[in-house]
XYZ file of N, CA and C in Angstrom:
807
model
N 66.770 -21.169 -113.035
C 66.609 -20.138 -112.211
C 66.127 -20.389 -110.841
N 66.392 -19.582 -109.767
C 65.909 -19.916 -108.514
C 64.309 -19.913 -108.547
N 63.781 -20.738 -107.603
C 62.334 -20.840 -107.473
C 61.594 -19.729 -106.743
N 60.250 -19.725 -107.073
C 59.179 -18.697 -106.581
C 59.269 -18.942 -104.882
N 59.320 -17.742 -104.180
C 59.184 -17.942 -102.999
C 57.534 -18.127 -102.379
N 57.391 -18.966 -101.673
C 56.248 -19.334 -101.039
C 55.677 -18.933 -99.742
N 54.480 -18.782 -99.433
C 54.295 -18.375 -97.942
C 54.076 -19.620 -96.947
N 53.752 -19.282 -95.809
C 53.766 -20.120 -94.902
C 52.468 -21.003 -95.038
N 51.375 -20.278 -95.355
C 49.999 -21.103 -95.824
C 50.270 -22.014 -96.946
N 51.093 -21.681 -97.855
C 51.192 -22.513 -99.220
C 52.049 -24.015 -98.808
N 52.952 -24.079 -97.869
C 53.497 -25.012 -97.578
C 53.181 -25.527 -96.131
N 52.202 -24.966 -95.335
C 51.678 -25.660 -94.505
C 52.922 -25.612 -93.056
N 53.560 -24.401 -93.152
C 54.411 -24.470 -91.958
C 53.626 -23.996 -90.658
N 54.041 -24.737 -89.416
C 53.321 -24.295 -88.202
C 53.403 -22.856 -87.954
N 52.221 -22.297 -87.923
C 52.055 -20.626 -87.481
C 53.055 -20.169 -86.327
N 53.199 -20.971 -85.414
C 54.040 -20.558 -84.093
C 55.259 -20.351 -84.584
N 55.986 -20.775 -85.808
C 57.156 -20.191 -86.459
C 57.238 -18.963 -86.540
N 56.236 -18.257 -87.044
C 56.288 -16.689 -87.124
C 56.841 -15.983 -85.927
N 56.246 -16.423 -84.650
C 56.605 -15.854 -83.551
C 57.987 -16.200 -83.169
N 58.366 -17.229 -83.347
C 59.843 -17.876 -83.215
C 60.879 -17.164 -83.811
N 60.586 -16.828 -85.156
C 61.629 -16.219 -86.117
C 61.720 -14.585 -85.717
N 60.875 -14.135 -84.935
C 60.914 -12.686 -84.597
C 61.927 -12.581 -83.391
N 62.245 -13.708 -82.800
C 63.364 -13.539 -81.637
C 64.782 -12.918 -82.222
N 65.338 -12.146 -81.359
C 66.772 -11.604 -81.747
C 67.648 -12.428 -81.725
N 67.582 -13.620 -81.152
C 68.676 -14.735 -81.016
C 68.140 -16.059 -80.760
N 69.014 -16.892 -81.087
C 68.646 -18.424 -80.796
C 69.014 -19.146 -82.180
N 69.121 -20.551 -82.241
C 69.289 -21.488 -83.191
C 67.916 -22.200 -83.601
N 67.590 -22.065 -84.797
C 66.369 -22.525 -85.295
C 66.794 -23.686 -86.407
N 66.647 -25.034 -86.041
C 67.033 -25.947 -86.931
C 66.036 -26.576 -87.903
N 66.315 -26.565 -89.016
C 65.259 -27.270 -89.892
C 65.963 -28.674 -90.691
N 65.361 -29.809 -90.220
C 66.159 -31.105 -90.782
C 65.169 -31.986 -91.430
N 65.766 -32.942 -91.998
C 65.045 -34.001 -92.737
C 66.036 -34.466 -93.828
N 65.718 -35.686 -94.468
C 66.619 -36.215 -95.632
C 66.522 -35.182 -97.052
N 67.463 -35.622 -97.765
C 67.565 -34.672 -99.138
C 66.193 -34.918 -99.837
N 65.919 -33.817 -100.244
C 64.616 -33.623 -100.913
C 63.517 -33.671 -100.285
N 63.619 -33.426 -98.881
C 62.417 -33.157 -98.130
C 61.776 -31.697 -97.899
N 62.286 -30.613 -98.627
C 61.703 -29.298 -98.808
C 62.381 -28.607 -97.630
N 63.659 -28.805 -97.092
C 64.186 -27.834 -96.065
C 64.424 -26.433 -96.551
N 64.911 -26.465 -97.799
C 65.545 -25.327 -98.304
C 64.123 -24.319 -98.433
N 62.978 -24.812 -98.937
C 61.863 -24.200 -99.089
C 61.243 -23.756 -97.994
N 61.202 -24.509 -96.916
C 60.952 -24.119 -95.750
C 61.718 -22.766 -95.054
N 63.149 -23.161 -95.453
C 63.804 -21.897 -94.863
C 63.650 -20.519 -95.535
N 63.654 -20.810 -96.858
C 63.407 -19.554 -98.010
C 62.329 -18.946 -97.478
N 61.001 -19.621 -96.957
C 59.785 -19.188 -96.820
C 59.927 -18.263 -95.401
N 60.636 -18.667 -94.361
C 60.674 -18.171 -93.168
C 61.825 -16.821 -93.315
N 62.971 -16.960 -93.970
C 63.755 -16.014 -94.499
C 62.957 -14.745 -94.901
N 62.086 -15.124 -95.904
C 61.200 -14.088 -96.666
C 60.244 -13.498 -95.698
N 59.718 -14.298 -94.795
C 58.496 -13.724 -93.612
C 59.529 -12.561 -92.879
N 60.566 -13.083 -92.438
C 61.304 -11.998 -91.539
C 61.912 -10.644 -92.650
N 62.096 -10.982 -93.871
C 62.468 -10.102 -94.678
C 61.220 -8.846 -94.890
N 59.881 -9.460 -95.034
C 58.927 -8.644 -95.329
C 58.342 -8.097 -93.972
N 58.634 -8.412 -92.790
C 58.081 -8.198 -91.560
C 59.016 -7.397 -90.574
N 60.322 -7.249 -90.740
C 61.235 -6.995 -89.680
C 62.375 -6.163 -90.361
N 62.867 -5.297 -89.747
C 64.140 -4.658 -90.159
C 65.154 -5.344 -89.608
N 65.770 -6.103 -90.520
C 67.002 -7.016 -89.850
C 68.013 -6.797 -91.174
N 69.305 -7.355 -90.657
C 70.251 -7.428 -91.721
C 70.421 -8.901 -91.681
N 70.187 -9.473 -92.910
C 70.346 -11.127 -92.803
C 71.274 -11.461 -94.028
N 72.008 -12.522 -93.351
C 73.086 -13.017 -94.324
C 72.915 -14.630 -94.502
N 72.846 -14.895 -95.845
C 72.679 -16.176 -95.924
C 74.041 -16.789 -96.697
N 74.169 -18.150 -96.405
C 75.278 -18.847 -97.123
C 74.370 -20.274 -97.347
N 74.923 -20.308 -98.789
C 74.158 -21.681 -99.243
C 74.723 -22.445 -100.406
N 74.425 -23.540 -100.710
C 75.166 -24.296 -101.869
C 73.949 -25.286 -102.402
N 73.651 -24.776 -103.482
C 73.679 -23.558 -104.095
C 72.744 -22.676 -103.682
N 72.639 -21.327 -104.201
C 71.406 -20.400 -103.986
C 70.346 -20.950 -104.832
N 69.147 -21.283 -104.133
C 68.106 -21.842 -104.872
C 66.790 -20.585 -104.802
N 66.910 -19.602 -104.197
C 65.947 -18.746 -103.984
C 66.469 -17.395 -103.903
N 66.205 -16.556 -104.549
C 66.865 -15.161 -104.540
C 65.926 -14.293 -103.479
N 66.407 -13.356 -102.622
C 65.661 -12.796 -101.623
C 66.239 -11.105 -102.008
N 65.229 -10.507 -102.366
C 65.339 -9.030 -102.676
C 65.183 -8.288 -101.355
N 65.752 -7.099 -101.224
C 65.629 -6.327 -100.083
C 64.205 -5.771 -100.056
N 63.428 -6.017 -98.717
C 62.143 -5.664 -98.495
C 62.263 -4.820 -97.292
N 61.575 -5.238 -96.120
C 62.015 -4.495 -94.969
C 63.498 -4.582 -94.351
N 64.007 -5.761 -94.780
C 65.502 -6.311 -94.337
C 66.488 -5.881 -95.385
N 67.580 -5.852 -95.145
C 68.725 -6.194 -96.242
C 69.172 -7.528 -96.248
N 69.208 -8.178 -97.304
C 69.550 -9.601 -97.589
C 70.822 -9.676 -98.344
N 71.807 -10.344 -97.686
C 72.968 -10.485 -98.622
C 73.221 -11.889 -98.727
N 73.228 -12.632 -100.031
C 73.408 -13.930 -99.999
C 74.861 -14.287 -100.654
N 75.402 -15.329 -100.101
C 76.680 -15.884 -100.203
C 76.580 -17.414 -100.905
N 77.183 -17.613 -101.987
C 77.146 -19.070 -102.337
C 78.499 -19.622 -102.143
N 78.407 -20.956 -101.317
C 79.527 -21.669 -101.058
C 80.009 -22.310 -102.234
N 81.509 -22.239 -102.366
C 82.059 -22.647 -103.582
C 82.368 -21.675 -104.854
N 81.559 -20.712 -104.646
C 81.588 -19.487 -105.553
C 82.096 -18.250 -104.939
N 81.406 -17.897 -103.783
C 81.731 -16.529 -103.156
C 82.593 -16.932 -101.673
N 82.501 -17.979 -101.285
C 83.281 -18.595 -100.040
C 83.915 -19.970 -100.504
N 84.742 -20.471 -99.673
C 84.959 -21.840 -99.967
C 84.350 -22.883 -99.093
N 83.876 -22.697 -97.988
C 83.128 -23.563 -96.804
C 82.124 -22.848 -96.100
N 81.314 -23.579 -95.645
C 80.226 -22.988 -94.593
C 80.890 -22.264 -93.310
N 81.871 -23.079 -92.986
C 82.586 -22.245 -91.729
C 83.192 -21.007 -91.919
N 83.912 -21.072 -93.161
C 84.468 -19.767 -93.581
C 83.481 -18.693 -93.912
N 82.261 -18.941 -94.424
C 81.331 -18.140 -94.849
C 80.652 -17.492 -93.421
N 80.593 -18.372 -92.375
C 79.832 -17.978 -91.246
C 80.906 -17.001 -90.670
N 82.119 -17.219 -90.371
C 83.143 -16.322 -90.005
C 83.151 -15.041 -90.569
N 83.161 -15.124 -92.088
C 83.001 -13.807 -92.647
C 81.672 -13.127 -92.446
N 80.541 -13.939 -92.200
C 79.323 -13.177 -92.054
C 79.362 -12.367 -90.699
N 79.898 -12.940 -89.604
C 79.881 -12.478 -88.532
C 80.524 -10.920 -88.402
N 81.389 -10.962 -89.370
C 82.227 -9.218 -89.546
C 81.064 -8.445 -90.102
N 80.009 -8.802 -90.731
C 79.132 -8.012 -91.332
C 77.948 -7.415 -90.473
N 78.044 -7.708 -89.101
C 77.240 -7.452 -88.132
C 75.837 -7.861 -88.445
N 75.316 -8.997 -88.644
C 74.086 -9.513 -89.167
C 73.356 -9.590 -87.719
N 71.922 -9.728 -88.300
C 70.888 -10.013 -87.109
C 70.563 -11.460 -87.220
N 70.517 -11.648 -88.481
C 69.875 -13.092 -88.816
C 71.090 -13.929 -89.774
N 71.176 -15.052 -89.687
C 72.098 -15.878 -90.610
C 71.363 -17.043 -90.880
N 71.732 -17.490 -92.154
C 71.135 -18.722 -92.555
C 72.387 -19.480 -92.862
N 72.469 -20.861 -92.307
C 73.657 -21.393 -92.702
C 72.953 -22.721 -93.323
N 73.301 -22.841 -94.573
C 72.461 -23.753 -95.624
C 72.600 -25.263 -95.317
N 73.795 -25.697 -94.814
C 74.038 -26.896 -94.145
C 75.095 -27.126 -93.131
N 74.884 -27.537 -92.136
C 75.790 -27.580 -90.915
C 76.566 -28.961 -91.067
N 77.463 -29.062 -91.908
C 78.081 -30.455 -92.279
C 79.024 -30.986 -91.337
N 79.812 -30.241 -90.745
C 80.796 -30.727 -89.941
C 80.771 -29.901 -88.553
N 81.825 -30.362 -87.720
C 81.806 -29.940 -86.338
C 82.082 -28.369 -86.414
N 83.162 -27.745 -87.026
C 83.396 -26.718 -86.955
C 82.250 -25.605 -87.327
N 81.576 -26.275 -88.527
C 80.215 -25.238 -88.601
C 79.205 -25.241 -87.721
N 78.965 -26.658 -87.085
C 78.091 -26.576 -85.980
C 78.527 -25.772 -84.764
N 79.693 -25.881 -84.549
C 80.232 -25.188 -83.304
C 80.129 -23.520 -83.617
N 80.441 -23.045 -84.812
C 80.145 -21.693 -85.123
C 78.859 -21.287 -84.985
N 77.842 -21.886 -85.464
C 76.587 -21.607 -85.611
C 75.897 -21.573 -83.977
N 76.564 -22.511 -83.188
C 75.801 -22.282 -81.868
C 76.458 -21.155 -81.087
N 77.800 -20.890 -81.427
C 78.439 -19.748 -80.725
C 77.676 -18.321 -81.358
N 77.305 -18.380 -82.701
C 76.629 -17.178 -83.231
C 75.336 -17.072 -82.617
N 74.578 -18.264 -82.418
C 73.233 -18.080 -81.716
C 73.478 -17.572 -80.302
N 74.712 -17.917 -79.516
C 74.956 -17.462 -78.118
C 75.092 -16.036 -78.189
N 75.616 -15.422 -79.206
C 76.097 -13.940 -79.034
C 75.378 -13.114 -79.685
N 74.024 -13.388 -79.874
C 72.922 -12.391 -80.161
C 72.473 -12.390 -81.587
N 72.663 -13.651 -82.267
C 72.176 -13.532 -83.607
C 71.128 -14.875 -83.752
N 70.070 -14.523 -84.737
C 69.053 -15.522 -84.765
C 69.867 -16.516 -86.027
N 69.982 -17.699 -85.672
C 70.748 -18.632 -86.618
C 69.829 -19.832 -87.001
N 69.613 -19.965 -88.356
C 68.862 -20.936 -89.091
C 69.810 -21.732 -89.523
N 69.705 -23.263 -89.166
C 70.638 -24.268 -89.966
C 69.805 -25.379 -90.568
N 70.630 -26.188 -91.136
C 70.090 -27.650 -91.499
C 70.978 -28.715 -91.437
N 70.112 -29.925 -90.967
C 70.847 -31.174 -90.722
C 70.273 -32.186 -91.395
N 70.857 -33.111 -92.007
C 70.187 -34.242 -92.572
C 69.878 -35.346 -91.597
N 68.820 -34.842 -90.832
C 68.549 -35.700 -89.389
C 66.782 -35.897 -89.753
N 66.473 -36.864 -88.996
C 64.965 -37.038 -88.755
C 64.379 -37.047 -87.198
N 63.433 -36.164 -87.158
C 62.905 -36.292 -85.771
C 63.917 -35.064 -85.003
N 63.146 -34.479 -83.997
C 63.762 -33.464 -83.057
C 64.644 -34.064 -82.071
N 64.421 -35.180 -81.558
C 65.343 -35.758 -80.585
C 66.545 -36.201 -81.251
N 66.259 -37.085 -82.319
C 67.485 -37.509 -83.317
C 68.638 -36.154 -83.605
N 67.846 -35.103 -83.929
C 68.715 -34.086 -84.242
C 69.508 -33.475 -83.071
N 69.025 -33.308 -82.157
C 69.586 -32.818 -81.025
C 70.721 -33.758 -80.533
N 70.642 -35.129 -80.753
C 71.575 -36.280 -80.332
C 72.765 -36.164 -81.239
N 72.361 -35.898 -82.716
C 73.267 -35.766 -83.712
C 74.148 -34.628 -83.533
N 73.663 -33.449 -83.159
C 74.587 -32.155 -82.576
C 75.488 -32.506 -81.556
N 74.788 -32.987 -80.589
C 76.015 -33.413 -79.304
C 76.685 -34.517 -79.744
N 76.500 -35.371 -80.565
C 77.473 -36.516 -80.956
C 78.389 -35.932 -81.926
N 78.243 -34.911 -82.233
C 79.375 -34.223 -83.442
C 80.739 -33.963 -82.586
N 80.369 -33.600 -81.464
C 81.540 -32.901 -80.647
C 82.309 -34.303 -79.741
N 83.641 -34.082 -79.345
C 84.223 -35.100 -78.631
C 83.578 -35.335 -77.237
N 83.614 -36.488 -76.739
C 82.887 -36.959 -75.514
C 83.231 -35.781 -74.255
N 84.342 -35.379 -74.196
C 84.796 -34.593 -73.242
C 84.364 -33.341 -73.398
N 83.319 -32.968 -74.436
C 82.925 -31.572 -74.744
C 81.262 -31.612 -74.534
N 80.850 -32.964 -74.806
C 79.456 -32.877 -74.905
C 78.440 -32.478 -73.617
N 79.076 -32.459 -72.512
C 78.263 -31.868 -71.376
C 78.109 -30.435 -71.396
N 79.180 -29.789 -72.092
C 79.301 -28.274 -72.243
C 78.179 -28.034 -73.340
N 78.388 -28.994 -74.383
C 77.227 -28.443 -75.510
C 75.997 -28.656 -75.168
N 75.741 -29.567 -74.286
C 74.447 -29.721 -73.793
C 73.876 -28.682 -73.078
N 74.537 -28.095 -72.275
C 74.334 -26.588 -71.634
C 74.209 -25.502 -72.606
N 75.070 -25.538 -73.701
C 74.865 -24.394 -74.670
C 73.673 -24.514 -75.453
N 73.533 -25.785 -75.892
C 72.153 -26.026 -76.571
C 70.837 -25.622 -75.922
N 70.914 -26.148 -74.599
C 69.837 -25.894 -73.788
C 69.396 -24.389 -73.699
N 70.343 -23.551 -73.858
C 70.217 -21.914 -73.811
C 70.077 -21.369 -75.059
N 70.593 -22.062 -76.370
C 70.527 -21.444 -77.418
C 69.536 -22.075 -78.389
N 69.303 -23.111 -78.282
C 68.268 -23.636 -79.384
C 66.844 -23.216 -78.998
N 66.103 -22.775 -80.104
C 64.910 -22.572 -80.040
C 63.882 -23.174 -80.444
N 64.202 -24.018 -81.575
C 63.246 -24.742 -82.200
C 64.126 -25.965 -83.021
N 63.172 -26.913 -83.415
C 63.796 -28.039 -84.258
C 62.265 -28.338 -85.051
N 62.561 -27.953 -86.392
C 61.466 -28.323 -87.324
C 61.977 -29.551 -88.387
N 61.324 -30.774 -88.043
C 61.927 -31.799 -88.876
C 60.799 -32.280 -89.966
N 61.175 -32.540 -91.091
C 59.965 -32.641 -92.181
C 60.491 -33.796 -93.346
N 59.425 -34.388 -93.881
C 59.403 -35.080 -94.768
C 58.373 -34.814 -95.859
N 58.543 -34.878 -97.248
C 57.449 -34.766 -98.384
C 56.959 -36.092 -98.678
N 55.673 -36.065 -98.838
C 54.761 -37.084 -99.152
C 54.001 -37.028 -100.476
N 53.870 -38.006 -101.134
C 52.916 -37.952 -102.352
C 51.456 -37.860 -102.066
N 50.865 -36.796 -102.508
C 49.294 -36.631 -102.355
C 48.416 -37.689 -103.203
N 47.404 -37.847 -102.523
C 46.326 -38.559 -103.362
C 45.201 -37.884 -103.656
N 45.011 -36.777 -103.072
C 43.867 -36.035 -103.330
C 43.996 -34.956 -104.583
N 44.990 -34.885 -105.059
C 45.191 -33.943 -105.980
C 46.997 -33.879 -106.380
N 47.212 -33.738 -107.552
C 48.516 -33.892 -107.827
C 49.813 -33.174 -107.038
N 50.951 -33.715 -106.748
C 51.772 -33.183 -106.086
C 52.066 -33.797 -104.564
N 52.779 -32.862 -103.883
C 53.178 -33.510 -102.559
C 53.095 -32.346 -101.480
N 52.993 -32.883 -100.373
C 52.708 -32.291 -99.283
C 53.801 -32.533 -98.049
N 53.939 -31.431 -97.227
C 55.016 -31.696 -96.281
C 54.403 -32.065 -95.044
N 55.269 -32.922 -94.368
C 54.784 -33.410 -92.919
C 55.813 -33.166 -91.745
N 55.522 -32.332 -90.734
C 56.304 -31.895 -89.876
C 56.247 -32.503 -88.608
N 57.534 -32.392 -88.077
C 57.599 -32.927 -86.448
C 58.212 -31.407 -85.889
N 57.625 -30.936 -84.777
C 58.054 -29.581 -84.625
C 58.037 -29.520 -82.977
N 59.275 -29.082 -82.541
C 59.829 -29.019 -81.171
C 60.048 -27.684 -80.811
N 59.535 -26.946 -79.767
C 59.674 -25.673 -79.296
C 60.471 -25.827 -77.965
N 61.531 -25.138 -77.628
C 62.471 -25.482 -76.500
C 61.880 -24.595 -75.550
N 60.961 -25.175 -74.677
C 60.652 -24.651 -73.555
C 61.479 -24.811 -72.325
N 61.504 -24.371 -71.251
C 62.281 -24.488 -70.003
C 62.288 -26.061 -69.710
N 61.102 -26.633 -69.825
C 61.061 -28.008 -69.597
C 61.896 -28.856 -70.672
N 62.053 -28.616 -71.847
C 62.696 -29.246 -72.821
C 64.265 -28.715 -72.673
N 64.574 -27.614 -72.222
C 65.876 -27.245 -72.120
C 66.409 -28.211 -70.818
N 65.759 -28.368 -70.040
C 66.118 -29.254 -68.885
C 66.378 -30.771 -69.542
N 65.683 -31.204 -70.239
C 65.955 -32.592 -70.799
C 67.155 -32.624 -71.506
N 67.336 -31.412 -72.531
C 68.604 -31.336 -73.178
C 69.692 -31.213 -72.258
N 69.715 -30.545 -71.211
C 70.951 -30.272 -70.273
C 71.276 -31.459 -69.454
N 70.239 -32.083 -68.971
C 70.329 -33.448 -68.269
C 70.609 -34.846 -69.062
N 70.809 -34.629 -70.514
C 71.010 -35.907 -71.298
C 69.809 -36.762 -71.283
N 68.594 -36.183 -71.174
C 67.417 -37.219 -71.222
C 66.495 -36.734 -72.615
N 67.428 -36.542 -73.645
C 66.670 -36.536 -75.013
C 65.791 -37.638 -75.169
N 65.987 -38.775 -74.442
C 64.986 -39.807 -74.880
C 63.585 -39.643 -74.353
N 63.436 -38.716 -73.493
C 61.903 -38.245 -73.240
C 61.337 -37.020 -74.123
N 62.063 -36.647 -75.186
C 61.717 -35.461 -75.851
C 60.142 -35.783 -76.367
N 60.128 -36.986 -77.028
C 58.885 -37.399 -77.801
C 57.799 -37.185 -76.804
N 57.900 -37.746 -75.686
C 56.668 -37.564 -74.778
C 56.590 -36.146 -74.515
N 57.533 -35.310 -74.228
C 57.518 -33.920 -73.996
C 56.724 -32.955 -75.125
N 56.950 -33.305 -76.388
C 56.248 -32.942 -77.585
C 54.987 -33.303 -77.534
N 54.484 -34.578 -77.095
C 53.133 -35.080 -77.024
C 52.410 -34.092 -76.194
N 53.033 -33.888 -75.136
C 52.205 -33.126 -74.140
C 52.490 -31.317 -74.285
N 53.229 -31.144 -75.505
C 53.457 -29.673 -75.597
C 52.772 -29.150 -76.659
N 51.475 -29.829 -77.008
C 50.683 -29.164 -78.327
C 50.318 -27.860 -77.903
N 50.108 -27.224 -76.688
C 49.856 -25.806 -76.453
C 50.524 -24.993 -76.876
N 52.032 -25.369 -77.233
C 52.885 -24.515 -77.751
C 53.040 -24.585 -78.934
N 52.395 -25.614 -79.703
C 52.616 -25.657 -81.041
C 53.300 -26.944 -81.550
N 53.602 -27.655 -80.496
C 54.518 -28.743 -80.774
C 53.709 -29.881 -81.398
N 54.186 -30.889 -82.344
C 53.738 -31.948 -82.729
C 54.718 -32.982 -83.256
N 54.363 -34.318 -83.110
C 55.004 -35.305 -83.490
C 54.817 -35.845 -84.902
N 55.792 -36.261 -85.601
C 55.472 -36.449 -86.959
C 54.423 -37.493 -87.163
N 54.339 -38.688 -86.272
C 53.244 -39.546 -86.365
C 52.014 -38.900 -86.201
N 51.750 -37.885 -85.366
C 50.565 -37.235 -85.401
C 50.062 -36.463 -86.655
N 51.120 -35.692 -87.155
C 50.887 -34.840 -88.266
C 50.419 -35.855 -89.380
N 51.290 -36.843 -89.610
C 50.991 -37.994 -90.508
C 49.638 -38.407 -90.533
N 49.077 -38.874 -89.165
C 47.473 -39.228 -89.155
C 46.712 -37.987 -89.466
N 46.992 -36.945 -89.193
C 46.016 -35.679 -89.756
C 45.915 -35.680 -91.012
N 47.040 -35.918 -91.822
C 47.222 -35.790 -93.334
C 46.225 -36.822 -93.993
N 46.607 -38.196 -93.346
C 45.892 -39.141 -93.863
C 44.325 -39.140 -93.334
N 43.826 -38.558 -92.369
C 42.487 -38.377 -91.918
C 41.835 -37.358 -92.957
N 42.634 -36.478 -93.355
C 42.083 -35.502 -94.401
C 42.057 -36.093 -95.855
N 42.420 -37.286 -96.045
C 42.296 -37.839 -97.211
C 43.243 -37.219 -98.276
N 44.369 -36.590 -97.754
C 45.512 -36.176 -98.501
C 46.625 -37.226 -98.833
N 46.819 -38.121 -98.090
C 47.847 -39.225 -98.210
C 47.387 -40.564 -98.001
N 47.892 -41.539 -98.729
C 47.540 -42.800 -98.536
C 48.091 -43.509 -97.197
N 47.311 -44.649 -96.745
C 47.747 -45.420 -95.707
C 49.223 -45.852 -95.705
N 49.399 -46.361 -97.167
C 50.729 -46.910 -97.324
C 51.909 -45.811 -96.970
N 51.520 -44.701 -97.563
C 52.499 -43.716 -97.466
C 52.896 -43.179 -96.090
N 51.835 -43.222 -95.262
C 51.727 -42.832 -93.862
C 52.622 -43.869 -93.190
N 52.223 -45.164 -93.400
C 52.911 -46.318 -92.501
C 54.280 -46.314 -93.171
N 54.742 -46.156 -94.282
C 56.057 -46.135 -94.785
C 57.160 -44.852 -94.293
N 56.285 -43.872 -93.614
C 57.134 -42.685 -93.068
C 57.147 -42.650 -91.701
N 56.341 -43.239 -90.949
C 55.860 -43.145 -89.385
C 57.093 -43.738 -88.758
N 57.153 -43.339 -87.437
C 57.894 -44.121 -86.548
C 57.378 -45.170 -85.692
N 56.088 -45.287 -85.817
C 55.282 -46.405 -85.004
C 54.262 -46.985 -85.962
N 54.781 -47.995 -86.921
C 53.850 -48.515 -87.742
C 52.901 -49.362 -87.151
N 53.023 -49.881 -86.109
C 52.323 -50.937 -85.653
C 51.101 -50.130 -84.905
N 51.261 -49.124 -84.443
C 50.488 -48.260 -83.694
C 49.383 -47.480 -84.743
N 49.865 -47.038 -85.722
C 49.094 -46.476 -86.773
C 48.331 -47.438 -87.691
N 48.990 -48.537 -87.889
C 48.221 -49.565 -88.629
C 47.056 -50.017 -87.909
N 47.262 -50.137 -86.383
C 46.049 -50.459 -85.418
C 44.850 -49.258 -85.527
N 45.461 -48.009 -85.496
C 44.256 -47.018 -85.681
C 43.505 -47.160 -87.164
N 44.344 -47.327 -88.115
C 43.524 -47.634 -89.525
C 42.526 -48.588 -89.379
N 42.927 -49.752 -88.668
C 41.980 -50.746 -88.489
C 40.813 -50.475 -87.962
N 40.773 -49.590 -86.869
C 39.773 -49.284 -86.121
C 38.799 -48.414 -87.054
N 39.360 -47.701 -88.022
C 38.425 -46.979 -88.933
C 37.865 -48.148 -89.983
N 38.189 -49.216 -89.914
C 37.921 -50.209 -91.036
C 38.569 -50.427 -92.239
N 39.693 -49.795 -92.371
C 40.548 -49.614 -93.435
C 41.640 -50.763 -93.229
N 42.558 -50.700 -94.360
C 43.703 -51.390 -94.286
C 44.833 -50.588 -94.757
N 45.976 -51.168 -94.990
C 47.303 -50.734 -95.112
C 48.055 -51.309 -96.219
N 47.324 -52.099 -96.793
C 47.891 -52.914 -98.077
C 49.291 -53.560 -98.037
N 50.365 -53.186 -98.639
C 51.425 -53.764 -98.667
C 51.952 -53.564 -97.608
N 51.840 -52.437 -96.820
C 52.955 -52.120 -95.685
C 52.244 -52.977 -94.512
N 51.062 -53.183 -94.856
C 50.416 -54.202 -93.694
C 50.938 -55.489 -93.472
N 51.249 -55.918 -94.825
C 51.674 -57.368 -95.170
C 53.099 -57.246 -94.621
N 53.802 -56.259 -94.803
C 55.354 -56.141 -94.369
C 55.270 -56.289 -93.007
N 54.367 -55.556 -92.197
C 54.321 -55.504 -90.917
C 54.064 -56.792 -90.390
N 53.191 -57.488 -90.837
C 52.821 -58.747 -90.532
C 53.933 -59.763 -90.518
N 54.479 -59.624 -91.733
C 55.816 -60.643 -91.838
C 56.731 -60.398 -90.871
N 56.977 -58.982 -90.591
C 58.189 -59.035 -89.524
C 57.663 -59.428 -88.266
N 56.384 -59.408 -87.719
C 55.897 -60.003 -86.551
C 56.077 -61.519 -86.477
């Protein structure tokens, strides 16, 4: 049976998400590899909207893993393959129901991606997932899904419709049994929107680094925080990070080592 809904605090979601998901329109992407906890994060955000706002929420999922009962909002859940044939068709049908908030369980193809962006542009808050890693990589993946002659227009559309990208991985804990989520988080500020529009996504990581006051964080920074708190091992941190050399050097400064990962890094050098 579907899992128990969790809270923001229980899964460590950035608090700034609570403000972003109150917006009446826009595209909020949750990304990561299979098994990274995307569905749980989305269920938590949908439940927060359901508890706190009067909205009509329509979800399309494959399969439904969490049940949402009516609270302050009305929630209609559709299962792809059972209630509707595809995500794209589910999205088309959902728009006829006059929803405020839409969850697209997987943005698998161009048709679904295009429909999700259009829905976000026309006054809906749209949550979607992609199997991508990192905020910049996610934006590039969306743009690259379109033919080259459409990509400039899509950059413009994304720059105005995208509100946030939450990219996550799940890590084994060493302080107690279980796993912990690690997040990279991008909030689309006017400066970020300009980078998207001008095809300068290679600068997004630097913009995230300087955007901490908006709640942004790079994956490697959160990995380091979890390691520093004794929640994950150095090996796990290095295995999942983008800059193994940089984080290995930080571990060395603390007088530690990274075991097998360190040996692999030295071998590559």
